[in-house]
Coordinates of C-alpha atoms in Angstrom, one line a residue:
M1108 CA 0.0 0.0 0.0
V1109 CA 1.3 3.5 -0.9
D1110 CA 2.0 5.7 2.1
Q1111 CA -0.9 8.2 1.8
Q1112 CA 0.5 10.9 4.1
N1113 CA 3.8 11.0 2.4
L1114 CA 2.1 11.2 -1.0
V1115 CA -0.1 14.0 0.1
H1116 CA 2.8 15.9 1.4
G1117 CA 4.7 15.4 -1.8
V1118 CA 1.8 16.9 -3.9
A1119 CA 0.9 19.7 -1.6
G1120 CA 4.2 20.7 -0.3
E1121 CA 6.3 20.6 -3.4
P1122 CA 5.5 21.9 -6.9
S1123 CA 5.0 19.2 -9.3
Q1124 CA 7.7 20.6 -11.6
T1125 CA 10.4 19.4 -9.3
N1126 CA 9.7 15.7 -9.7
N1127 CA 8.1 15.9 -13.1
S1128 CA 5.4 13.5 -12.0
S1129 CA 2.1 13.8 -10.2
S1130 CA 1.7 11.6 -7.2
L1131 CA -1.5 10.3 -8.7
D1132 CA 0.7 8.4 -11.2
L1133 CA 2.2 6.4 -8.3
L1134 CA -1.2 5.0 -7.4
P1135 CA -2.1 1.6 -8.7
V1136 CA -4.2 2.1 -11.9
K1137 CA -7.8 1.0 -11.5
Q1138 CA -9.4 0.3 -14.8
K1139 CA -13.0 0.0 -13.6
R1140 CA -15.0 3.2 -14.3
N1141 CA -16.4 5.1 -11.4
K1142 CA -20.2 4.7 -12.0
Y1143 CA -21.2 7.7 -9.9
A1144 CA -18.8 10.0 -11.8
L1145 CA -20.1 8.6 -15.1
A1146 CA -23.8 9.2 -14.0
I1147 CA -23.4 12.8 -13.0
S1148 CA -21.2 13.6 -16.0
I1149 CA -23.9 12.2 -18.3
L1150 CA -26.5 14.5 -16.5
A1151 CA -24.2 17.5 -16.9
S1152 CA -23.4 16.8 -20.5
M1153 CA -27.1 16.5 -21.4
T1154 CA -27.2 20.3 -21.5
A1155 CA -25.5 20.0 -24.9
V1156 CA -28.7 18.4 -26.2
L1157 CA -30.0 22.0 -26.3
L1158 CA -27.5 23.1 -28.9
G1159 CA -27.7 19.9 -30.9
Y1160 CA -31.5 19.9 -31.1
D1161 CA -31.6 23.5 -32.2
T1162 CA -28.9 22.8 -34.9
G1163 CA -30.7 19.7 -36.2
V1164 CA -34.2 21.0 -36.1
M1165 CA -33.4 24.3 -37.8
S1166 CA -31.8 22.6 -40.7
G1167 CA -35.2 21.2 -41.7
A1168 CA -37.5 23.9 -40.2
I1169 CA -36.0 26.5 -42.5
I1170 CA -37.5 24.8 -45.5
F1171 CA -41.0 25.5 -44.1
I1172 CA -40.2 28.8 -42.4
K1173 CA -39.1 30.2 -45.7
R1174 CA -42.4 29.2 -47.3
D1175 CA -44.6 30.4 -44.5
L1176 CA -43.0 33.7 -43.6
K1177 CA -41.8 34.4 -47.2
I1178 CA -38.3 35.4 -46.2
S1179 CA -35.2 35.6 -48.4
D1180 CA -32.0 33.5 -48.4
V1181 CA -30.1 36.3 -46.6
Q1182 CA -32.8 36.3 -43.9
I1183 CA -32.4 32.5 -43.7
E1184 CA -28.6 32.9 -43.2
V1185 CA -29.1 35.4 -40.4
L1186 CA -31.8 33.2 -38.8
V1187 CA -29.6 30.1 -38.9
G1188 CA -26.3 31.7 -37.9
T1189 CA -27.1 34.3 -35.4
I1190 CA -27.9 31.9 -32.5
N1191 CA -24.1 31.2 -32.5
I1192 CA -23.3 34.9 -32.3
Y1193 CA -25.9 35.4 -29.6
S1194 CA -24.3 32.4 -27.7
L1195 CA -21.1 34.5 -27.5
L1196 CA -22.8 36.6 -24.9
G1197 CA -23.7 33.5 -22.9
S1198 CA -20.3 31.9 -23.2
A1199 CA -18.5 35.2 -22.4
V1200 CA -20.3 35.6 -19.0
A1201 CA -20.8 31.9 -18.2
G1202 CA -17.3 31.5 -16.8
R1203 CA -17.7 34.4 -14.3
T1204 CA -21.2 33.2 -13.5
S1205 CA -20.0 29.7 -12.7
D1206 CA -17.3 31.1 -10.5
L1207 CA -19.9 33.1 -8.6
I1208 CA -22.8 30.7 -8.2
G1209 CA -21.2 27.4 -8.9
R1210 CA -21.1 25.0 -11.8
R1211 CA -24.3 23.2 -10.9
Y1212 CA -26.6 26.3 -10.7
T1213 CA -25.1 27.6 -13.9
I1214 CA -26.4 24.5 -15.7
I1215 CA -29.9 25.1 -14.3
F1216 CA -29.6 28.7 -15.4
A1217 CA -28.7 27.7 -18.9
A1218 CA -31.7 25.3 -19.1
A1219 CA -34.1 28.0 -17.9
I1220 CA -32.9 30.5 -20.5
F1221 CA -33.2 28.0 -23.3
F1222 CA -36.7 27.0 -22.2
A1223 CA -37.8 30.6 -22.6
G1224 CA -36.2 30.9 -26.0
A1225 CA -37.8 27.7 -27.3
L1226 CA -41.2 28.8 -26.2
L1227 CA -40.7 32.2 -27.9
M1228 CA -39.7 30.5 -31.2
G1229 CA -42.6 28.1 -31.0
F1230 CA -45.1 31.0 -30.6
A1231 CA -43.4 33.3 -33.1
T1232 CA -45.9 35.1 -35.4
N1233 CA -43.3 36.8 -37.7
Y1234 CA -39.7 37.0 -38.5
V1235 CA -38.8 39.6 -35.9
F1236 CA -40.6 37.6 -33.1
L1237 CA -38.7 34.5 -34.3
M1238 CA -35.4 36.3 -34.1
G1239 CA -36.2 37.4 -30.6
G1240 CA -36.6 33.7 -29.6
R1241 CA -33.3 32.9 -31.3
F1242 CA -31.6 35.6 -29.2
V1243 CA -32.8 34.2 -25.9
A1244 CA -32.1 30.6 -26.9
G1245 CA -28.6 31.6 -28.0
I1246 CA -27.8 32.9 -24.6
G1247 CA -28.8 29.6 -23.0
V1248 CA -26.7 27.7 -25.6
G1249 CA -23.7 29.7 -24.8
Y1250 CA -24.0 29.0 -21.1
A1251 CA -24.6 25.3 -21.7
L1252 CA -21.6 24.9 -24.1
M1253 CA -19.2 26.4 -21.6
I1254 CA -20.3 24.8 -18.4
S1255 CA -20.9 21.2 -19.5
P1256 CA -17.3 20.2 -20.3
V1257 CA -15.9 22.2 -17.4
Y1258 CA -18.1 20.4 -14.9
A1259 CA -17.3 17.0 -16.4
A1260 CA -13.6 17.6 -16.4
E1261 CA -13.6 18.8 -12.8
I1262 CA -15.6 15.7 -11.6
A1263 CA -13.9 13.0 -13.6
P1264 CA -10.8 11.0 -12.4
A1265 CA -7.8 11.5 -14.7
T1266 CA -8.1 7.9 -16.1
T1267 CA -11.6 8.6 -17.6
R1268 CA -11.6 12.4 -18.0
G1269 CA -11.4 12.3 -21.7
S1270 CA -14.4 9.9 -22.1
L1271 CA -16.5 11.8 -19.6
T1272 CA -15.7 15.2 -21.0
S1273 CA -16.4 14.1 -24.6
L1274 CA -19.9 13.3 -23.5
T1275 CA -20.7 17.0 -24.4
E1276 CA -20.2 16.2 -28.0
V1277 CA -22.1 12.9 -27.7
F1278 CA -25.2 14.8 -26.5
I1279 CA -24.7 17.6 -29.2
N1280 CA -24.9 14.8 -31.8
F1281 CA -27.8 13.1 -30.0
G1282 CA -29.6 16.5 -30.0
V1283 CA -28.9 16.9 -33.7
L1284 CA -30.5 13.5 -34.4
L1285 CA -33.5 14.4 -32.2
G1286 CA -33.9 17.6 -34.3
Y1287 CA -33.8 15.6 -37.5
L1288 CA -36.4 13.2 -36.2
S1289 CA -38.6 16.1 -35.1
N1290 CA -38.4 17.6 -38.6
F1291 CA -39.6 14.3 -40.2
A1292 CA -42.3 13.8 -37.6
F1293 CA -43.9 17.2 -38.0
A1294 CA -43.3 17.8 -41.7
K1295 CA -46.7 16.6 -42.7
L1296 CA -48.6 19.0 -40.4
P1297 CA -50.1 22.2 -41.9
L1298 CA -47.4 24.7 -42.8
Q1299 CA -48.1 27.3 -40.1
Y1300 CA -48.0 24.6 -37.3
G1301 CA -45.3 22.2 -38.3
W1302 CA -42.2 24.3 -38.0
R1303 CA -43.5 26.0 -34.8
L1304 CA -43.9 22.6 -33.1
M1305 CA -40.4 21.6 -34.4
L1306 CA -38.9 24.6 -32.6
G1307 CA -41.2 24.9 -29.5
I1308 CA -40.9 21.3 -28.4
G1309 CA -37.2 22.0 -27.7
A1310 CA -38.5 23.4 -24.3
V1311 CA -39.2 19.9 -23.1
P1312 CA -35.7 18.6 -22.5
S1313 CA -34.7 21.8 -20.8
V1314 CA -37.3 21.2 -18.0
F1315 CA -35.9 17.6 -17.5
L1316 CA -32.4 19.0 -17.3
A1317 CA -33.2 21.6 -14.7
V1318 CA -34.8 19.0 -12.5
T1319 CA -32.2 16.3 -12.7
V1320 CA -29.3 18.8 -12.1
L1321 CA -30.7 19.4 -8.6
Y1322 CA -29.5 15.9 -7.7
M1323 CA -25.9 16.5 -8.8
P1324 CA -23.1 17.5 -6.5
E1325 CA -21.1 20.7 -6.9
S1326 CA -17.7 20.6 -8.6
P1327 CA -15.0 19.8 -6.0
R1328 CA -12.7 22.4 -7.5
W1329 CA -15.2 25.1 -7.2
L1330 CA -15.9 24.1 -3.6
V1331 CA -12.1 24.4 -2.8
L1332 CA -12.1 27.9 -4.4
Q1333 CA -14.8 28.8 -2.0
G1334 CA -12.8 27.4 1.0
R1335 CA -15.3 24.6 1.5
I1336 CA -12.7 21.8 2.0
A1337 CA -15.0 19.3 3.8
D1338 CA -17.7 19.5 1.1
A1339 CA -15.0 19.1 -1.6
Q1340 CA -13.7 16.0 0.2
K1341 CA -17.1 14.4 0.3
V1342 CA -17.6 14.8 -3.5
L1343 CA -14.1 13.5 -4.2
D1344 CA -14.7 10.5 -2.1
K1345 CA -17.6 9.6 -4.4
V1346 CA -16.1 10.4 -7.8
S1347 CA -12.6 9.0 -7.3
D1348 CA -11.5 5.4 -7.9
S1349 CA -10.1 5.0 -4.3
P1350 CA -9.9 6.9 -1.0
E1351 CA -6.1 7.4 -1.6
E1352 CA -6.8 9.0 -5.0
A1353 CA -9.5 11.3 -3.4
Q1354 CA -6.9 12.5 -0.9
L1355 CA -4.3 13.2 -3.6
R1356 CA -6.8 15.0 -5.9
L1357 CA -7.8 17.2 -3.0
A1358 CA -4.1 18.0 -2.3
D1359 CA -3.5 18.8 -5.9
I1360 CA -6.5 21.1 -6.1
K1361 CA -5.5 22.9 -2.9
Q1362 CA -2.1 23.5 -4.2
A1363 CA -3.4 24.8 -7.6
A1364 CA -5.8 27.1 -5.7
G1365 CA -3.0 28.6 -3.7
L1366 CA -4.2 27.2 -0.4
P1367 CA -1.8 26.3 2.4
E1368 CA -0.8 22.6 2.7
N1369 CA -2.0 22.3 6.3
C1370 CA -5.5 23.9 5.9
E1371 CA -7.7 21.1 7.3
G1372 CA -10.8 22.8 8.5
D1373 CA -14.3 22.2 7.1
V1374 CA -14.3 25.8 5.8
V1375 CA -11.2 27.9 5.4
P1376 CA -10.7 31.6 4.4
V1377 CA -9.7 32.2 0.8
T1378 CA -8.2 35.2 -0.9
K1379 CA -10.0 37.2 -3.6
R1380 CA -7.4 36.0 -6.0
S1381 CA -8.3 32.3 -5.3
R1382 CA -12.0 33.2 -6.0
G1383 CA -11.1 34.3 -9.5
Q1384 CA -10.2 38.0 -9.3
G1385 CA -7.7 39.2 -11.9
V1386 CA -8.2 36.1 -14.1
W1387 CA -8.7 38.1 -17.3
K1388 CA -5.4 40.0 -16.7
E1389 CA -3.6 36.7 -16.3
L1390 CA -5.2 35.3 -19.5
L1391 CA -5.0 38.3 -21.9
V1392 CA -2.8 41.1 -20.5
H1393 CA 0.2 39.4 -18.9
P1394 CA 0.0 35.7 -19.7
T1395 CA 3.0 33.4 -18.8
P1396 CA 4.4 31.3 -21.6
T1397 CA 2.5 28.4 -20.2
V1398 CA -0.8 30.2 -20.1
L1399 CA -0.2 31.7 -23.6
H1400 CA 0.5 28.2 -25.0
C1401 CA -2.7 26.9 -23.3
L1402 CA -4.7 29.8 -24.7
I1403 CA -3.4 29.4 -28.3
A1404 CA -4.1 25.6 -28.2
A1405 CA -7.6 25.9 -26.7
L1406 CA -8.7 28.8 -29.0
G1407 CA -7.1 27.3 -32.0
I1408 CA -8.7 23.9 -31.7
H1409 CA -12.1 25.5 -31.4
L1410 CA -11.4 27.9 -34.3
F1411 CA -10.4 25.1 -36.7
Q1412 CA -13.1 22.8 -35.5
Q1413 CA -15.8 25.1 -36.9
A1414 CA -13.8 26.9 -39.7
S1415 CA -13.5 23.5 -41.4
G1416 CA -17.2 23.9 -42.3
I1417 CA -18.8 21.0 -40.4
D1418 CA -21.8 23.1 -39.3
A1419 CA -22.5 24.0 -43.0
V1420 CA -22.6 20.3 -43.8
V1421 CA -25.0 19.6 -40.9
M1422 CA -27.2 22.6 -41.0
Y1423 CA -27.5 22.9 -44.7
S1424 CA -27.5 19.2 -45.6
P1425 CA -31.0 19.5 -47.1
R1426 CA -29.6 22.2 -49.5
I1427 CA -26.6 20.1 -50.3
Y1428 CA -28.8 17.1 -51.2
E1429 CA -31.0 19.5 -53.2
K1430 CA -27.9 20.6 -55.1
A1431 CA -27.0 17.0 -55.6
G1432 CA -30.4 16.3 -57.3
I1433 CA -32.7 15.1 -54.4
E1434 CA -35.9 17.1 -54.8
S1435 CA -38.5 15.6 -52.4
D1436 CA -38.8 17.2 -49.0
S1437 CA -39.3 13.7 -47.4
H1438 CA -36.2 12.3 -49.1
K1439 CA -34.1 15.3 -48.0
L1440 CA -35.2 14.9 -44.4
L1441 CA -34.7 11.1 -44.4
A1442 CA -31.2 11.8 -45.8
T1443 CA -30.5 14.2 -42.9
I1444 CA -31.6 11.6 -40.4
A1445 CA -28.8 9.4 -41.9
V1446 CA -26.4 12.3 -41.2
G1447 CA -27.6 12.4 -37.5
I1448 CA -27.2 8.6 -37.1
S1449 CA -23.7 8.7 -38.5
K1450 CA -22.7 11.5 -36.2
T1451 CA -24.1 9.8 -33.1
F1452 CA -22.6 6.4 -33.9
F1453 CA -19.1 7.7 -34.5
I1454 CA -19.1 10.0 -31.5
L1455 CA -19.9 7.0 -29.3
I1456 CA -16.9 5.2 -30.8
A1457 CA -14.7 8.3 -30.0
T1458 CA -15.9 8.3 -26.4
F1459 CA -14.5 4.8 -25.9
L1460 CA -11.3 5.6 -27.6
V1461 CA -10.3 9.0 -26.3
D1462 CA -8.8 7.7 -23.1
R1463 CA -7.2 4.7 -24.8
L1464 CA -5.6 6.1 -27.9
G1465 CA -5.1 9.6 -26.7
R1466 CA -6.2 13.0 -28.0
R1467 CA -3.7 13.5 -30.8
V1468 CA -4.2 10.2 -32.5
L1469 CA -8.0 10.8 -32.8
L1470 CA -7.5 14.5 -33.7
L1471 CA -5.1 13.9 -36.5
T1472 CA -6.9 10.9 -37.9
S1473 CA -10.2 12.8 -37.8
C1474 CA -8.8 15.9 -39.5
G1475 CA -7.1 13.8 -42.2
G1476 CA -10.3 11.9 -43.0
L1477 CA -12.3 15.2 -43.0
I1478 CA -9.9 16.7 -45.6
V1479 CA -10.4 13.7 -47.9
S1480 CA -14.2 13.8 -47.4
L1481 CA -14.6 17.5 -48.0
F1482 CA -12.5 17.2 -51.2
C1483 CA -14.7 14.4 -52.5
L1484 CA -17.9 16.3 -51.6
A1485 CA -16.6 19.4 -53.4
T1486 CA -15.6 17.4 -56.4
G1487 CA -18.9 15.6 -56.6
L1488 CA -20.9 18.9 -56.3
T1489 CA -18.7 20.6 -58.9
I1490 CA -19.3 17.8 -61.4
I1491 CA -23.0 17.9 -60.9
D1492 CA -23.0 21.7 -61.3
R1493 CA -21.1 21.4 -64.6
H1494 CA -23.7 18.9 -66.0
P1495 CA -27.0 20.5 -65.1
D1496 CA -29.0 18.6 -67.8
E1497 CA -27.7 15.1 -66.9
K1498 CA -28.7 12.9 -64.0
L1499 CA -25.3 11.7 -62.7
N1500 CA -26.4 9.0 -60.2
W1501 CA -22.8 8.1 -59.4
A1502 CA -22.0 11.7 -58.5
V1503 CA -25.1 12.0 -56.3
A1504 CA -23.9 8.8 -54.5
V1505 CA -20.4 10.4 -54.0
C1506 CA -22.0 13.5 -52.5
I1507 CA -24.2 11.5 -50.1
V1508 CA -21.3 9.2 -49.0
A1509 CA -19.0 12.2 -48.7
T1510 CA -21.5 14.0 -46.5
L1511 CA -21.8 11.0 -44.2
S1512 CA -18.1 10.6 -44.2
C1513 CA -17.6 14.2 -43.2
V1514 CA -19.7 13.9 -40.1
A1515 CA -18.3 10.5 -39.3
F1516 CA -14.6 11.6 -39.4
F1517 CA -15.4 14.9 -37.6
S1518 CA -17.3 13.0 -34.8
I1519 CA -14.6 10.5 -34.2
G1520 CA -12.0 13.2 -33.2
M1521 CA -12.4 16.9 -34.0
G1522 CA -15.8 17.1 -32.5
P1523 CA -15.3 15.6 -29.0
V1524 CA -11.5 16.3 -28.6
A1525 CA -12.0 20.1 -28.9
W1526 CA -14.1 20.2 -25.8
V1527 CA -12.0 17.6 -23.9
Y1528 CA -8.7 19.4 -24.7
S1529 CA -9.9 23.0 -24.0
S1530 CA -11.4 21.9 -20.6
E1531 CA -8.3 20.2 -19.3
V1532 CA -5.3 22.4 -20.3
F1533 CA -5.9 25.5 -18.3
P1534 CA -4.7 26.0 -14.7
L1535 CA -7.6 25.7 -12.1
R1536 CA -8.0 29.5 -11.5
L1537 CA -8.2 30.2 -15.3
R1538 CA -10.2 27.2 -16.3
A1539 CA -13.8 28.6 -16.3
Q1540 CA -12.9 31.8 -18.2
G1541 CA -10.5 30.0 -20.5
C1542 CA -13.2 27.5 -21.4
S1543 CA -15.7 30.3 -21.9
M1544 CA -13.3 31.9 -24.4
G1545 CA -13.0 28.6 -26.3
A1546 CA -16.7 28.2 -26.4
A1547 CA -17.1 31.8 -27.6
V1548 CA -14.6 31.3 -30.4
N1549 CA -16.4 28.1 -31.3
R1550 CA -19.8 29.7 -31.6
F1551 CA -18.5 32.9 -33.3
T1552 CA -16.7 30.8 -36.0
S1553 CA -19.8 28.6 -36.5
G1554 CA -22.0 31.7 -36.8
V1555 CA -19.7 33.3 -39.4
V1556 CA -19.8 30.0 -41.4
L1557 CA -23.5 29.6 -41.2
M1558 CA -24.3 33.3 -41.9
T1559 CA -22.2 33.4 -45.0
F1560 CA -22.5 29.9 -46.5
I1561 CA -25.4 30.6 -48.9
S1562 CA -23.8 33.8 -50.1
L1563 CA -20.4 32.1 -50.4
Y1564 CA -21.7 29.2 -52.6
N1565 CA -23.7 31.7 -54.7
A1566 CA -20.4 33.6 -55.3
I1567 CA -17.9 30.7 -55.9
T1568 CA -20.3 27.7 -56.4
I1569 CA -21.2 25.2 -53.7
G1570 CA -18.3 23.0 -54.8
G1571 CA -15.9 26.0 -54.5
A1572 CA -17.2 26.6 -51.0
F1573 CA -16.2 23.0 -50.0
Y1574 CA -12.8 23.3 -51.7
L1575 CA -12.3 26.3 -49.5
F1576 CA -13.2 24.3 -46.4
T1577 CA -10.8 21.6 -47.5
G1578 CA -8.0 24.1 -47.5
I1579 CA -8.8 25.3 -44.1
A1580 CA -8.9 21.7 -42.8
I1581 CA -5.4 21.2 -44.2
L1582 CA -4.2 24.2 -42.1
A1583 CA -6.0 22.7 -39.1
W1584 CA -4.1 19.5 -39.4
I1585 CA -0.8 21.4 -39.5
F1586 CA -1.8 23.4 -36.4
F1587 CA -2.8 20.3 -34.5
Y1588 CA 0.4 18.4 -35.4
T1589 CA 2.9 21.2 -34.5
L1590 CA 1.4 22.9 -31.4
L1591 CA -0.9 20.5 -29.5
P1592 CA 0.8 18.2 -27.0
E1593 CA -0.7 14.9 -25.9
T1594 CA -2.7 15.4 -22.6
Q1595 CA -3.9 11.8 -22.1
G1596 CA -3.7 10.5 -18.5
R1597 CA -2.3 13.7 -17.0
T1598 CA -4.0 15.3 -14.0
L1599 CA -5.5 18.8 -14.6
E1600 CA -2.9 20.2 -12.2
E1601 CA -0.1 18.6 -14.2
M1602 CA -0.9 20.4 -17.5
Q1603 CA 1.3 23.4 -16.5
E1604 CA 4.4 21.1 -16.9
V1605 CA 3.5 20.2 -20.5
F1606 CA 2.7 23.6 -21.9
G1607 CA 4.9 26.7 -22.4
T1608 CA 7.5 25.4 -24.8
F1609 CA 5.3 25.8 -27.9
F1610 CA 6.9 24.0 -30.9
R1611 CA 9.4 22.3 -28.6
W1612 CA 6.8 20.5 -26.6
R1613 CA 8.0 17.1 -27.8
S1614 CA 11.4 17.4 -26.0
T1615 CA 9.5 18.5 -22.9
M1616 CA 7.3 15.4 -23.0
K1617 CA 10.4 13.2 -23.2
E1618 CA 11.9 14.8 -20.1
L1619 CA 8.6 14.4 -18.2
K1620 CA 8.4 10.7 -19.2
K1621 CA 11.9 10.1 -18.0
G1622 CA 11.2 11.8 -14.7
K1623 CA 8.0 9.8 -14.2
T1624 CA 9.9 6.6 -14.8
D1625 CA 12.5 7.6 -12.3
A1626 CA 9.8 8.5 -9.7
R1627 CA 8.2 5.1 -10.1
N1628 CA 11.5 3.3 -9.7
D1629 CA 12.3 5.3 -6.5
A1630 CA 8.8 4.4 -5.1

């Protein structure tokens, strides 16, 4: 049995940089998943259903909204894309909100806001009213996207953090599939009722989320930042793989929060700095090399995730199929359901692999596959455009397969890993605001893509648009390969050792690996 007191002293008393290894690495590895941590991570990640449902349902609803409200393509672009711009406001303030009221109540707040937005959209009588509902729903989406992966990362043991944090993307995809199914289910209703039910029924899952979150514990890291040591210990005892690991995680968190090693009371005083004061200055004004590297990696992975055009594939898939020669509304909606099934299936595979293969393997494989898929889609659409009077069934088949391949490759790596990676690289004090910046970049980029896609393909053809996305995906692969270190298996408090050397991170990883081996041998 490992000497628990000595290990705790080693973590809390000495900075982890001196031994290049977290004490958690000295514990026997327990492969069995913590069922309690899994259950509450699932509940927290279900907030992402809200974004997924809105994305999926709007892709089909816009067919009927355009006919009912008689709006233009530009108005459609604004309607579709602005929820992501609105969500910037939610993401921008969600980090500070979660530091003030806690991660758990922030999830409830997000569900309540989206509930109001869904009802407004469902009862919209005109375009302006509908846009008002999109604004409110967008705020809720921004909150949900920021808080879900943060909570999961702070609850999960290091051995399963990747899987549990990637549940955010699982539920985004599940929500997309639900939206597609809702489109198909209500498509046969009278025009003025169908799309309103599609949008309004999104209020139902938000009620379920708000109720279930009441049964979840608060994040132990947030509790420590409030000085509530005893409460944090109780949560860690439940979500850790062993009592020894719970003690070590608490020691690591206390050290990262700047609390003294010997503070053992149920509630201890904390400084304003520990509560999150001055975080924006540390992130943006005077960042250390480590923080700057973390910031570039987290924001870059979210930027390229959306700049590759995946939301255009998902949201405008009915238009893509129309351009490919599929004219029936029912056939378009059935084809989009296939997209949703493909996304959901492959994200589940990624959830099981992210803690086994590592972040980089999935990310680089995913991006490489997306490059090939986007190129094939662009080529197929270009060939169809150049032969408008011919029915090229093989080219239509290429477009359908390439669309499914795009979402499959994206879902197996770029989709989930972006949320996992950005939620685990920041130091504890900077994590909430750092993740909120990542979510804001993600939604802003998605909004720009969605609000310009129709105008873009009208200007350079739809095939040209996807050739452009192919080029961006190539740049993304280069960025991932050169600047993003592997984070698999490291504790959240260990990340500061890996980052800060930018393009020289590989040599740093070799030194850390050697130090870890020496520490195990000494133990």
